[in-house]
Amino acid sequence: MRETLERNILPYWMERMTDEAHGGYYGQADGHDAIHAQADKGAILNARILWAFSAAYRVTRNEDYLRAATRAMHYLLDNFVDHLYGGVFWSLDYQGQPTDNKKQTYAIGFAIYGLSEYARATGDPVALSAATSLYRDIETHAYDKVNNGYIEALTRNWQPIADMRLSDKDENGSRTMNTHLHVLEPYTNLYRIWPDEGLKRQIANLVGIFLDKILNRETYHLDLFFDDQWHGKRNVQSFGHDIEAVWLLHEAALVLGDAALLQRVEDMLPQIAQAADEGLQPDGSLIYERWTDSGETDKQRQWWVMCECIIGHIDLYQHFHDPEALQKALRCWDYTKHHLIDHEQGEWYWGRLEDGDIDRNNDKAGFWKCPYHNSRMCLELMERALS
């Protein structure tokens, strides 16, 4: 894992993606590895870069990673944070000017994740203050006290917005599993260094939302899209998100230290993992999604799905002493290192298509392709091996 992290993933971002002309990092390297220096820069990309290098510095104490993380932090605070209304802008042009100023809760969550990790790694009070300020922005404007949960998106000044979708492939729901999962994750990380009682309550509440509203008790998959009252079509099964939620829900319950909540979570995790494993293939990979209403299955092997498959099954092996889970993780890693890692140019391909070809229509680095899932996989396994 350390070799993959330090020789394959992080050098690519330091050597190829650093934007010396305009600050921060380039917004895109396409599927053929061509840098697009004038591509827009996304909040999620920059926040995930900040998290990855901060976490890498915390674990390895490599000063090069600290410099890369500091670069990302300053760019985030100087350009993405909305100093008038709070929150972060969704995207900037390559010169650092906002191109989309909507407030997507998911993006603000990742800004908290990156800033809290930088503070965790360095003790920096500015990063911690910025993270807690963004937490308060979410709680003030995006938390729905009537129906519970977090509104997907709002305008720059926190008013209702017609199109709340995180991406073009998503349904236009006001509540999504994905956003709630990636609010839970940064809130848990922030709690590690800022054990605020209000934050603790909201983490426990998020865990409860997953178990009571998002988890489909008939299938044990996590449903994806909902309206204000938590009604959803319950027609999409995302195997990668299912197994990702297994270890992120477990992490949150472990960090909170609430024995009753931990027991409630642990009672459900093996069943969620079993549902996720419906996507496992004979070659060890985990496919992307299935639509229950049409019967269609997307058999792409995407990079992030493999990462979550590996961490989730390692968590089951570590905490539930499940030897089969270890074998699933090892077989998925074997597929990943042979089919998804670019051993020549660095970083990973977006994925493999159903016919086995490399997916070059999607980015090598970009708005959604960041050193996050794969760096996090490496760092999680490194830390667990050393604990």
GROMACS .gro file of N, CA and C in nm, residues 19 22 63 91 114 117 126 136 156 158 222 225 252 300 305 335:
model
   48
   19ASP      N    1  -0.053   2.348  -1.057
   19ASP     CA    2  -0.068   2.463  -1.147
   19ASP      C    3   0.020   2.577  -1.097
   22HIS      N    4  -0.131   2.956  -1.203
   22HIS     CA    5  -0.251   3.018  -1.145
   22HIS      C    6  -0.283   2.970  -1.003
   63GLU      N    7   0.769   1.573   0.440
   63GLU     CA    8   0.750   1.718   0.429
   63GLU      C    9   0.701   1.759   0.290
   91SER      N   10  -1.753   2.558  -0.826
   91SER     CA   11  -1.643   2.550  -0.922
   91SER      C   12  -1.588   2.689  -0.953
  114GLY      N   13  -1.118   1.790   0.427
  114GLY     CA   14  -0.981   1.829   0.399
  114GLY      C   15  -0.922   1.918   0.506
  117GLU      N   16  -0.861   1.734   0.835
  117GLU     CA   17  -0.745   1.645   0.827
  117GLU      C   18  -0.615   1.725   0.833
  126VAL      N   19  -0.599   2.777   1.205
  126VAL     CA   20  -0.675   2.840   1.096
  126VAL      C   21  -0.759   2.735   1.024
  136ARG      N   22  -2.083   2.479   1.077
  136ARG     CA   23  -2.196   2.562   1.121
  136ARG      C   24  -2.279   2.611   1.002
  156ARG      N   25  -2.634   3.046  -0.383
  156ARG     CA   26  -2.519   3.104  -0.315
  156ARG      C   27  -2.558   3.161  -0.179
  158TRP      N   28  -2.809   3.066   0.005
  158TRP     CA   29  -2.879   2.965   0.082
  158TRP      C   30  -3.030   2.965   0.062
  222LEU      N   31  -2.842   0.020   0.023
  222LEU     CA   32  -2.873   0.158   0.058
  222LEU      C   33  -2.943   0.222  -0.061
  225PHE      N   34  -3.193   0.800  -0.367
  225PHE     CA   35  -3.254   0.931  -0.387
  225PHE      C   36  -3.390   0.939  -0.319
  252ALA      N   37  -1.766   0.582   1.217
  252ALA     CA   38  -1.838   0.686   1.293
  252ALA      C   39  -1.878   0.634   1.431
  300GLN      N   40  -1.934  -0.190  -1.542
  300GLN     CA   41  -1.806  -0.121  -1.537
  300GLN      C   42  -1.732  -0.157  -1.408
  305VAL      N   43  -1.483   0.205  -0.679
  305VAL     CA   44  -1.558   0.090  -0.629
  305VAL      C   45  -1.461  -0.016  -0.576
  335TYR      N   46  -0.710  -0.781  -0.878
  335TYR     CA   47  -0.769  -0.726  -1.001
  335TYR      C   48  -0.724  -0.582  -1.022
   0.00000   0.00000   0.00000
